PDB file of C-alpha atoms and ligand atoms in Angstrom:
ATOM      1  CA  MET A   1       0.018   0.009  -0.006  1.00  0.00           C
ATOM      2  CA  THR A   2       1.464   3.384  -0.976  1.00  0.00           C
ATOM      3  CA  LYS A   3       0.931   5.821   1.885  1.00  0.00           C
ATOM      4  CA  VAL A   4      -0.173   9.184   0.545  1.00  0.00           C
ATOM      5  CA  LEU A   5       1.303  12.100   2.536  1.00  0.00           C
ATOM      6  CA  ARG A   6      -0.168  15.433   1.699  1.00  0.00           C
ATOM      7  CA  THR A   7       1.363  17.734   4.271  1.00  0.00           C
ATOM      8  CA  ILE A   8       4.865  18.441   5.489  1.00  0.00           C
ATOM      9  CA  ALA A   9       3.824  17.339   8.980  1.00  0.00           C
ATOM     10  CA  GLU A  10       2.638  13.973   7.674  1.00  0.00           C
ATOM     11  CA  LEU A  11       5.825  13.533   5.670  1.00  0.00           C
ATOM     12  CA  ARG A  12       8.082  14.334   8.660  1.00  0.00           C
ATOM     13  CA  ALA A  13       6.099  11.977  10.913  1.00  0.00           C
ATOM     14  CA  TRP A  14       6.398   9.191   8.270  1.00  0.00           C
ATOM     15  CA  ARG A  15      10.105   9.826   7.842  1.00  0.00           C
ATOM     16  CA  ASN A  16      10.832   9.878  11.595  1.00  0.00           C
ATOM     17  CA  ALA A  17       9.017   6.641  12.129  1.00  0.00           C
ATOM     18  CA  LEU A  18      11.320   4.698   9.677  1.00  0.00           C
ATOM     19  CA  PRO A  19      13.872   2.418  11.251  1.00  0.00           C
ATOM     20  CA  SER A  20      17.192   4.277  11.642  1.00  0.00           C
ATOM     21  CA  GLY A  21      19.158   1.867   9.399  1.00  0.00           C
ATOM     22  CA  SER A  22      16.620   2.025   6.560  1.00  0.00           C
ATOM     23  CA  LYS A  23      18.081   3.301   3.277  1.00  0.00           C
ATOM     24  CA  VAL A  24      15.660   5.775   1.785  1.00  0.00           C
ATOM     25  CA  GLY A  25      15.336   6.589  -1.877  1.00  0.00           C
ATOM     26  CA  LEU A  26      13.443   9.541  -3.253  1.00  0.00           C
ATOM     27  CA  VAL A  27      12.003   9.749  -6.809  1.00  0.00           C
ATOM     28  CA  PRO A  28      10.873  13.361  -7.401  1.00  0.00           C
ATOM     29  CA  THR A  29       8.343  13.718 -10.186  1.00  0.00           C
ATOM     30  CA  MET A  30       5.649  16.032 -11.520  1.00  0.00           C
ATOM     31  CA  GLY A  31       3.266  13.135 -12.055  1.00  0.00           C
ATOM     32  CA  ALA A  32       1.633  11.970 -15.341  1.00  0.00           C
ATOM     33  CA  LEU A  33       3.756   8.920 -14.682  1.00  0.00           C
ATOM     34  CA  HIS A  34       5.001   6.747 -17.548  1.00  0.00           C
ATOM     35  CA  ALA A  35       7.358   3.783 -17.983  1.00  0.00           C
ATOM     36  CA  GLY A  36      10.331   6.134 -17.603  1.00  0.00           C
ATOM     37  CA  HIS A  37       9.232   7.100 -14.099  1.00  0.00           C
ATOM     38  CA  ILE A  38       8.427   3.543 -13.202  1.00  0.00           C
ATOM     39  CA  SER A  39      11.905   2.492 -14.283  1.00  0.00           C
ATOM     40  CA  LEU A  40      13.179   5.050 -11.687  1.00  0.00           C
ATOM     41  CA  MET A  41      11.001   3.524  -8.996  1.00  0.00           C
ATOM     42  CA  ASP A  42      12.366   0.089  -9.897  1.00  0.00           C
ATOM     43  CA  LEU A  43      15.936   1.410  -9.850  1.00  0.00           C
ATOM     44  CA  ALA A  44      15.263   2.977  -6.443  1.00  0.00           C
ATOM     45  CA  LYS A  45      14.022  -0.347  -5.070  1.00  0.00           C
ATOM     46  CA  THR A  46      17.309  -1.996  -6.049  1.00  0.00           C
ATOM     47  CA  HIS A  47      19.319   0.673  -3.989  1.00  0.00           C
ATOM     48  CA  CYS A  48      16.970   1.275  -1.070  1.00  0.00           C
ATOM     49  CA  ASP A  49      14.881  -0.308   1.634  1.00  0.00           C
ATOM     50  CA  THR A  50      12.207   2.349   1.459  1.00  0.00           C
ATOM     51  CA  VAL A  51      11.187   4.285  -1.618  1.00  0.00           C
ATOM     52  CA  ILE A  52       9.211   7.565  -1.602  1.00  0.00           C
ATOM     53  CA  ALA A  53       7.991   9.304  -4.710  1.00  0.00           C
ATOM     54  CA  SER A  54       6.832  12.879  -4.886  1.00  0.00           C
ATOM     55  CA  ILE A  55       4.314  14.353  -7.264  1.00  0.00           C
ATOM     56  CA  PHE A  56       4.327  18.118  -7.393  1.00  0.00           C
ATOM     57  CA  VAL A  57       3.793  20.273 -10.446  1.00  0.00           C
ATOM     58  CA  ASN A  58       6.224  22.901  -9.291  1.00  0.00           C
ATOM     59  CA  PRO A  59       4.998  26.350 -10.379  1.00  0.00           C
ATOM     60  CA  LEU A  60       8.423  27.876  -9.726  1.00  0.00           C
ATOM     61  CA  GLN A  61      10.019  26.090 -12.652  1.00  0.00           C
ATOM     62  CA  PHE A  62       7.420  27.147 -15.288  1.00  0.00           C
ATOM     63  CA  GLY A  63       7.751  30.374 -17.185  1.00  0.00           C
ATOM     64  CA  PRO A  64       4.722  32.673 -17.581  1.00  0.00           C
ATOM     65  CA  GLN A  65       4.052  31.443 -21.151  1.00  0.00           C
ATOM     66  CA  GLU A  66       4.646  27.758 -20.354  1.00  0.00           C
ATOM     67  CA  ASP A  67       2.308  24.837 -19.764  1.00  0.00           C
ATOM     68  CA  LEU A  68       1.737  24.970 -16.006  1.00  0.00           C
ATOM     69  CA  ALA A  69      -2.087  25.138 -16.294  1.00  0.00           C
ATOM     70  CA  ARG A  70      -2.478  22.398 -18.850  1.00  0.00           C
ATOM     71  CA  TYR A  71       0.254  20.108 -17.475  1.00  0.00           C
ATOM     72  CA  PRO A  72      -1.449  16.608 -17.153  1.00  0.00           C
ATOM     73  CA  ARG A  73      -2.489  15.675 -13.585  1.00  0.00           C
ATOM     74  CA  PRO A  74      -3.986  12.122 -13.742  1.00  0.00           C
ATOM     75  CA  ILE A  75      -3.504  11.663 -10.055  1.00  0.00           C
ATOM     76  CA  GLU A  76      -5.731   8.541  -9.492  1.00  0.00           C
ATOM     77  CA  LYS A  77      -3.894   6.718 -12.296  1.00  0.00           C
ATOM     78  CA  ASP A  78      -0.571   7.822 -10.925  1.00  0.00           C
ATOM     79  CA  ILE A  79      -1.332   6.495  -7.444  1.00  0.00           C
ATOM     80  CA  ALA A  80      -2.401   3.155  -8.931  1.00  0.00           C
ATOM     81  CA  LEU A  81       0.909   2.961 -10.851  1.00  0.00           C
ATOM     82  CA  LEU A  82       2.890   3.678  -7.671  1.00  0.00           C
ATOM     83  CA  GLU A  83       0.856   1.049  -5.758  1.00  0.00           C
ATOM     84  CA  ALA A  84       1.516  -1.491  -8.551  1.00  0.00           C
ATOM     85  CA  SER A  85       5.235  -0.806  -8.466  1.00  0.00           C
ATOM     86  CA  GLY A  86       5.473  -1.178  -4.721  1.00  0.00           C
ATOM     87  CA  VAL A  87       6.399   2.370  -3.759  1.00  0.00           C
ATOM     88  CA  ASP A  88       6.135   2.825  -0.056  1.00  0.00           C
ATOM     89  CA  ALA A  89       4.982   6.456   0.131  1.00  0.00           C
ATOM     90  CA  LEU A  90       3.952   9.379  -2.004  1.00  0.00           C
ATOM     91  CA  PHE A  91       4.372  13.004  -1.061  1.00  0.00           C
ATOM     92  CA  LEU A  92       1.531  14.834  -2.807  1.00  0.00           C
ATOM     93  CA  PRO A  93       1.447  18.409  -1.476  1.00  0.00           C
ATOM     94  CA  GLU A  94      -0.483  21.495  -2.640  1.00  0.00           C
ATOM     95  CA  PRO A  95       1.633  24.476  -3.820  1.00  0.00           C
ATOM     96  CA  THR A  96       0.642  26.384  -0.655  1.00  0.00           C
ATOM     97  CA  GLU A  97       2.082  23.568   1.441  1.00  0.00           C
ATOM     98  CA  VAL A  98       5.455  23.799  -0.353  1.00  0.00           C
ATOM     99  CA  TYR A  99       5.768  27.566  -0.723  1.00  0.00           C
ATOM    100  CA  PRO A 100       4.784  29.984   2.015  1.00  0.00           C
ATOM    101  CA  SER A 101       3.055  33.026   0.448  1.00  0.00           C
ATOM    102  CA  ASP A 102       6.129  35.211   1.274  1.00  0.00           C
ATOM    103  CA  ASN A 103       8.717  32.593   0.275  1.00  0.00           C
ATOM    104  CA  SER A 104      11.895  34.539  -0.511  1.00  0.00           C
ATOM    105  CA  THR A 105      14.724  32.037  -0.512  1.00  0.00           C
ATOM    106  CA  PHE A 106      15.829  30.276  -3.721  1.00  0.00           C
ATOM    107  CA  VAL A 107      18.644  28.051  -4.974  1.00  0.00           C
ATOM    108  CA  VAL A 108      20.538  29.398  -7.989  1.00  0.00           C
ATOM    109  CA  GLU A 109      23.223  27.429  -9.706  1.00  0.00           C
ATOM    110  CA  GLU A 110      25.261  29.718 -11.852  1.00  0.00           C
ATOM    111  CA  ALA A 111      27.201  27.666 -14.427  1.00  0.00           C
ATOM    112  CA  VAL A 112      25.728  24.331 -15.515  1.00  0.00           C
ATOM    113  CA  SER A 113      22.266  25.816 -15.531  1.00  0.00           C
ATOM    114  CA  LEU A 114      23.051  28.711 -17.908  1.00  0.00           C
ATOM    115  CA  PRO A 115      23.255  27.184 -21.419  1.00  0.00           C
ATOM    116  CA  LEU A 116      20.799  25.050 -23.411  1.00  0.00           C
ATOM    117  CA  CYS A 117      17.391  24.897 -21.578  1.00  0.00           C
ATOM    118  CA  GLY A 118      18.642  27.417 -19.010  1.00  0.00           C
ATOM    119  CA  ALA A 119      19.151  30.074 -21.701  1.00  0.00           C
ATOM    120  CA  LEU A 120      15.728  29.424 -23.219  1.00  0.00           C
ATOM    121  CA  ARG A 121      13.743  28.966 -20.004  1.00  0.00           C
ATOM    122  CA  PRO A 122      14.878  31.723 -17.631  1.00  0.00           C
ATOM    123  CA  GLY A 123      14.334  30.754 -14.027  1.00  0.00           C
ATOM    124  CA  HIS A 124      13.572  27.102 -14.850  1.00  0.00           C
ATOM    125  CA  PHE A 125      16.565  25.617 -13.093  1.00  0.00           C
ATOM    126  CA  ARG A 126      16.207  28.051 -10.186  1.00  0.00           C
ATOM    127  CA  GLY A 127      12.756  26.498  -9.707  1.00  0.00           C
ATOM    128  CA  VAL A 128      14.045  22.982 -10.062  1.00  0.00           C
ATOM    129  CA  ALA A 129      17.015  23.436  -7.752  1.00  0.00           C
ATOM    130  CA  THR A 130      14.854  25.135  -5.087  1.00  0.00           C
ATOM    131  CA  VAL A 131      12.148  22.503  -5.021  1.00  0.00           C
ATOM    132  CA  VAL A 132      14.572  19.581  -5.197  1.00  0.00           C
ATOM    133  CA  LEU A 133      16.562  20.906  -2.219  1.00  0.00           C
ATOM    134  CA  LYS A 134      13.317  21.406  -0.298  1.00  0.00           C
ATOM    135  CA  LEU A 135      12.369  17.784  -1.127  1.00  0.00           C
ATOM    136  CA  PHE A 136      15.738  16.615   0.016  1.00  0.00           C
ATOM    137  CA  ASN A 137      15.399  18.553   3.291  1.00  0.00           C
ATOM    138  CA  LEU A 138      11.952  17.213   3.924  1.00  0.00           C
ATOM    139  CA  THR A 139      12.549  13.625   2.930  1.00  0.00           C
ATOM    140  CA  GLN A 140      16.198  13.224   3.975  1.00  0.00           C
ATOM    141  CA  PRO A 141      16.871  10.488   1.433  1.00  0.00           C
ATOM    142  CA  HIS A 142      20.119   8.572   1.108  1.00  0.00           C
ATOM    143  CA  PHE A 143      19.635   8.334  -2.658  1.00  0.00           C
ATOM    144  CA  ALA A 144      17.613  10.341  -5.163  1.00  0.00           C
ATOM    145  CA  PHE A 145      16.772   9.182  -8.706  1.00  0.00           C
ATOM    146  CA  PHE A 146      16.480  11.419 -11.783  1.00  0.00           C
ATOM    147  CA  GLY A 147      16.006  10.491 -15.469  1.00  0.00           C
ATOM    148  CA  GLN A 148      18.872  10.952 -17.920  1.00  0.00           C
ATOM    149  CA  LYS A 149      16.321  12.466 -20.402  1.00  0.00           C
ATOM    150  CA  ASP A 150      16.634  15.671 -18.364  1.00  0.00           C
ATOM    151  CA  ALA A 151      20.450  15.571 -18.631  1.00  0.00           C
ATOM    152  CA  GLN A 152      20.965  19.268 -17.786  1.00  0.00           C
ATOM    153  CA  GLN A 153      18.623  18.907 -14.786  1.00  0.00           C
ATOM    154  CA  CYS A 154      20.770  15.975 -13.581  1.00  0.00           C
ATOM    155  CA  ALA A 155      23.984  18.014 -14.037  1.00  0.00           C
ATOM    156  CA  VAL A 156      22.459  21.049 -12.146  1.00  0.00           C
ATOM    157  CA  ILE A 157      21.318  18.837  -9.297  1.00  0.00           C
ATOM    158  CA  GLU A 158      24.638  16.975  -9.063  1.00  0.00           C
ATOM    159  CA  ARG A 159      26.434  20.354  -8.966  1.00  0.00           C
ATOM    160  CA  MET A 160      24.087  21.695  -6.295  1.00  0.00           C
ATOM    161  CA  VAL A 161      24.572  18.576  -4.152  1.00  0.00           C
ATOM    162  CA  ARG A 162      28.356  18.833  -4.528  1.00  0.00           C
ATOM    163  CA  ASP A 163      28.573  22.629  -3.896  1.00  0.00           C
ATOM    164  CA  LEU A 164      26.142  22.705  -0.954  1.00  0.00           C
ATOM    165  CA  ASN A 165      27.390  19.412   0.632  1.00  0.00           C
ATOM    166  CA  VAL A 166      23.968  17.852   0.496  1.00  0.00           C
ATOM    167  CA  PRO A 167      24.248  14.290   1.890  1.00  0.00           C
ATOM    168  CA  VAL A 168      22.303  12.678  -0.934  1.00  0.00           C
ATOM    169  CA  GLU A 169      23.669  10.383  -3.604  1.00  0.00           C
ATOM    170  CA  ILE A 170      22.248  11.207  -7.076  1.00  0.00           C
ATOM    171  CA  VAL A 171      21.502   8.245  -9.375  1.00  0.00           C
ATOM    172  CA  ARG A 172      20.653   8.790 -13.010  1.00  0.00           C
ATOM    173  CA  GLY A 173      18.146   6.328 -14.667  1.00  0.00           C
ATOM    174  CA  ALA A 174      18.551   5.510 -18.380  1.00  0.00           C
ATOM    175  CA  ILE A 175      16.168   7.070 -20.870  1.00  0.00           C
ATOM    176  CA  VAL A 176      13.168   4.860 -21.622  1.00  0.00           C
ATOM    177  CA  ARG A 177      11.884   5.045 -25.213  1.00  0.00           C
ATOM    178  CA  GLU A 178       8.832   4.093 -27.105  1.00  0.00           C
ATOM    179  CA  ALA A 179       9.207   1.279 -29.640  1.00  0.00           C
ATOM    180  CA  ASP A 180       9.937   3.848 -32.392  1.00  0.00           C
ATOM    181  CA  GLY A 181      12.584   5.628 -30.342  1.00  0.00           C
ATOM    182  CA  LEU A 182      10.692   8.586 -28.990  1.00  0.00           C
ATOM    183  CA  ALA A 183      11.904   9.312 -25.475  1.00  0.00           C
ATOM    184  CA  MET A 184       9.057   8.896 -23.005  1.00  0.00           C
ATOM    185  CA  SER A 185       7.773  12.212 -21.639  1.00  0.00           C
ATOM    186  CA  SER A 186       4.660  13.401 -19.845  1.00  0.00           C
ATOM    187  CA  ARG A 187       4.416  16.010 -22.604  1.00  0.00           C
ATOM    188  CA  ASN A 188       4.088  13.400 -25.395  1.00  0.00           C
ATOM    189  CA  VAL A 189       0.315  13.414 -24.746  1.00  0.00           C
ATOM    190  CA  TYR A 190       0.138  16.877 -26.238  1.00  0.00           C
ATOM    191  CA  LEU A 191       1.266  15.704 -29.689  1.00  0.00           C
ATOM    192  CA  ASP A 192      -1.413  15.374 -32.358  1.00  0.00           C
ATOM    193  CA  PRO A 193      -1.170  12.289 -34.640  1.00  0.00           C
ATOM    194  CA  ALA A 194       0.995  13.981 -37.277  1.00  0.00           C
ATOM    195  CA  GLN A 195       3.357  15.394 -34.666  1.00  0.00           C
ATOM    196  CA  ARG A 196       3.533  12.046 -32.926  1.00  0.00           C
ATOM    197  CA  ALA A 197       4.476  10.431 -36.255  1.00  0.00           C
ATOM    198  CA  ALA A 198       7.243  13.024 -36.838  1.00  0.00           C
ATOM    199  CA  ALA A 199       8.594  13.003 -33.234  1.00  0.00           C
ATOM    200  CA  PRO A 200      10.840   9.852 -33.529  1.00  0.00           C
ATOM    201  CA  LEU A 201      12.961  11.864 -35.924  1.00  0.00           C
ATOM    202  CA  LEU A 202      14.407  13.643 -32.878  1.00  0.00           C
ATOM    203  CA  TYR A 203      16.037  10.460 -31.677  1.00  0.00           C
ATOM    204  CA  GLN A 204      17.006   9.569 -35.274  1.00  0.00           C
ATOM    205  CA  SER A 205      18.945  12.838 -35.530  1.00  0.00           C
ATOM    206  CA  LEU A 206      20.916  11.881 -32.411  1.00  0.00           C
ATOM    207  CA  LEU A 207      21.545   8.379 -33.805  1.00  0.00           C
ATOM    208  CA  ALA A 208      22.812   9.909 -37.056  1.00  0.00           C
ATOM    209  CA  ALA A 209      25.521  11.717 -35.110  1.00  0.00           C
ATOM    210  CA  PHE A 210      26.193   8.679 -32.972  1.00  0.00           C
ATOM    211  CA  GLU A 211      26.810   6.545 -36.058  1.00  0.00           C
ATOM    212  CA  ALA A 212      29.216   9.161 -37.443  1.00  0.00           C
ATOM    213  CA  TYR A 213      30.955   9.241 -34.047  1.00  0.00           C
ATOM    214  CA  LYS A 214      31.314   5.487 -34.034  1.00  0.00           C
ATOM    215  CA  ALA A 215      32.792   5.722 -37.583  1.00  0.00           C
ATOM    216  CA  GLY A 216      35.434   8.079 -36.172  1.00  0.00           C
ATOM    217  CA  GLU A 217      33.995  11.581 -36.527  1.00  0.00           C
ATOM    218  CA  ARG A 218      35.155  13.821 -33.684  1.00  0.00           C
ATOM    219  CA  ASP A 219      34.444  17.307 -35.082  1.00  0.00           C
ATOM    220  CA  ALA A 220      31.566  18.722 -33.013  1.00  0.00           C
ATOM    221  CA  ALA A 221      30.396  21.080 -35.826  1.00  0.00           C
ATOM    222  CA  LYS A 222      30.173  18.175 -38.284  1.00  0.00           C
ATOM    223  CA  LEU A 223      28.235  16.039 -35.810  1.00  0.00           C
ATOM    224  CA  GLU A 224      25.832  18.978 -35.265  1.00  0.00           C
ATOM    225  CA  ALA A 225      25.433  19.538 -39.006  1.00  0.00           C
ATOM    226  CA  LEU A 226      24.561  15.829 -39.467  1.00  0.00           C
ATOM    227  CA  GLY A 227      22.000  15.872 -36.677  1.00  0.00           C
ATOM    228  CA  ARG A 228      20.377  19.098 -37.863  1.00  0.00           C
ATOM    229  CA  ALA A 229      20.262  17.848 -41.486  1.00  0.00           C
ATOM    230  CA  THR A 230      18.224  14.801 -40.292  1.00  0.00           C
ATOM    231  CA  LEU A 231      15.518  17.215 -39.113  1.00  0.00           C
ATOM    232  CA  ALA A 232      15.749  19.870 -41.828  1.00  0.00           C
ATOM    233  CA  HIS A 233      13.059  18.348 -44.064  1.00  0.00           C
ATOM    234  CA  GLU A 234      10.463  17.896 -41.387  1.00  0.00           C
ATOM    235  CA  PRO A 235       8.445  21.156 -41.335  1.00  0.00           C
ATOM    236  CA  SER A 236       6.609  20.227 -38.064  1.00  0.00           C
ATOM    237  CA  ILE A 237       9.885  20.221 -36.087  1.00  0.00           C
ATOM    238  CA  ALA A 238      11.434  23.560 -35.009  1.00  0.00           C
ATOM    239  CA  ILE A 239      14.806  23.023 -33.435  1.00  0.00           C
ATOM    240  CA  GLN A 240      15.610  25.161 -30.385  1.00  0.00           C
ATOM    241  CA  TYR A 241      19.049  23.662 -29.898  1.00  0.00           C
ATOM    242  CA  TRP A 242      21.007  20.651 -31.137  1.00  0.00           C
ATOM    243  CA  GLU A 243      24.446  20.727 -29.581  1.00  0.00           C
ATOM    244  CA  VAL A 244      27.557  18.752 -28.672  1.00  0.00           C
ATOM    245  CA  ARG A 245      28.571  19.535 -25.091  1.00  0.00           C
ATOM    246  CA  ASP A 246      30.916  18.404 -22.322  1.00  0.00           C
ATOM    247  CA  ARG A 247      28.960  15.750 -20.453  1.00  0.00           C
ATOM    248  CA  SER A 248      29.339  17.269 -16.949  1.00  0.00           C
ATOM    249  CA  SER A 249      30.174  21.028 -17.298  1.00  0.00           C
ATOM    250  CA  LEU A 250      27.921  21.317 -20.428  1.00  0.00           C
ATOM    251  CA  ALA A 251      30.541  23.613 -21.964  1.00  0.00           C
ATOM    252  CA  PRO A 252      30.543  23.689 -25.791  1.00  0.00           C
ATOM    253  CA  LEU A 253      33.096  21.396 -27.512  1.00  0.00           C
ATOM    254  CA  GLN A 254      34.981  21.819 -30.824  1.00  0.00           C
ATOM    255  CA  THR A 255      36.334  18.272 -30.713  1.00  0.00           C
ATOM    256  CA  VAL A 256      34.984  15.275 -28.853  1.00  0.00           C
ATOM    257  CA  GLY A 257      37.788  14.008 -26.638  1.00  0.00           C
ATOM    258  CA  ASN A 258      38.429  10.670 -24.927  1.00  0.00           C
ATOM    259  CA  ASP A 259      35.768  11.248 -22.274  1.00  0.00           C
ATOM    260  CA  GLY A 260      33.035  11.526 -24.901  1.00  0.00           C
ATOM    261  CA  CYS A 261      30.253  14.124 -24.832  1.00  0.00           C
ATOM    262  CA  LEU A 262      26.597  14.755 -24.412  1.00  0.00           C
ATOM    263  CA  ILE A 263      24.521  15.535 -27.517  1.00  0.00           C
ATOM    264  CA  ALA A 264      21.363  17.271 -26.461  1.00  0.00           C
ATOM    265  CA  LEU A 265      18.423  18.751 -28.364  1.00  0.00           C
ATOM    266  CA  ALA A 266      15.284  20.700 -27.734  1.00  0.00           C
ATOM    267  CA  ALA A 267      12.615  21.190 -30.381  1.00  0.00           C
ATOM    268  CA  PHE A 268       9.040  22.345 -30.708  1.00  0.00           C
ATOM    269  CA  LEU A 269       6.416  20.293 -32.471  1.00  0.00           C
ATOM    270  CA  GLY A 270       3.570  22.779 -32.594  1.00  0.00           C
ATOM    271  CA  SER A 271       3.386  24.228 -29.098  1.00  0.00           C
ATOM    272  CA  THR A 272       4.904  21.117 -27.481  1.00  0.00           C
ATOM    273  CA  ARG A 273       8.531  21.383 -26.474  1.00  0.00           C
ATOM    274  CA  LEU A 274      10.454  18.077 -26.357  1.00  0.00           C
ATOM    275  CA  ILE A 275      14.053  17.322 -25.256  1.00  0.00           C
ATOM    276  CA  ASP A 276      16.266  14.325 -25.844  1.00  0.00           C
ATOM    277  CA  ASN A 277      19.919  13.389 -25.682  1.00  0.00           C
ATOM    278  CA  VAL A 278      22.551  10.724 -26.017  1.00  0.00           C
ATOM    279  CA  LEU A 279      25.863  10.259 -24.239  1.00  0.00           C
ATOM    280  CA  LEU A 280      28.702   9.352 -26.585  1.00  0.00           C
TER     281      LEU A 280
HETATM  282  O1  PAF B 301      11.909  16.283 -13.686  1.00  0.00           O
HETATM  283  C1  PAF B 301      10.931  16.675 -13.094  1.00  0.00           C
HETATM  284  O2  PAF B 301       9.842  16.061 -13.152  1.00  0.00           O
HETATM  285  C2  PAF B 301      11.010  17.932 -12.231  1.00  0.00           C
HETATM  286  O3  PAF B 301      11.870  18.885 -12.818  1.00  0.00           O
HETATM  287  C3  PAF B 301      11.389  17.710 -10.748  1.00  0.00           C
HETATM  288  C4  PAF B 301      12.805  17.071 -10.673  1.00  0.00           C
HETATM  289  C5  PAF B 301      10.390  16.711 -10.138  1.00  0.00           C
HETATM  290  C6  PAF B 301      11.348  18.951 -10.022  1.00  0.00           C
HETATM  291  O4  PAF B 301      10.169  19.559 -10.017  1.00  0.00           O
END
């Protein structure tokens, strides 16, 4: 039975009642759970004695023109999925429970969060880092699990944990894909049939660069040109970025060195913004 905790007081009482030796894993989510999230719950169960998920559509990480209001919230279905995957507890707070009306303290990471999504979604990673640190403080997990699909989010959280000496080990879960390669995302439900049919091209553009890399190409500009060319003839896809970056600092690269790289993209299909990446 997944225990649903709606208030900070309930969460703290639940946490305090756990046996002192129990290894606790946290899987923070915004709900609309799919197989990618469930794979994180499964991964958490292999590391931890007790697994808690959170579902909180965090207003602080959405820009004024973004999809906060329409973000899917199928909460009954989500709870059933958590039950089925054997998650011990769910923290399911209201925004007023998480943020006092005069909340004035935020977490700002000032390097890894700046390029890519950070440049295009001002304030997004400030919102993510702030809520994740709050969730860590409330839950006091030994491990926390995040999906590699949000590679920049993982890098920002890892940097925050390192810089602020947060005693939590961050574990990245592999990207889970649909049969046609589209990375699973809660936002895929926004796609109309034509956009859904075009969306797997995003992953194909990453694979095109991956194949060239395997064949020996190390010039970042050439890899980028290949990936972008894969998408050039699909009018329903508008690329926001498609870039070759250092895998941990996210700095731009001219040449891919021995420690590989991250290739990351963001694109709009209509009004739906999707991201994807591969590690080479
Ligand atoms: O990846 C997400 O779903 C969110 O950014 C997170 C980590 C739950 C913070 O709100």
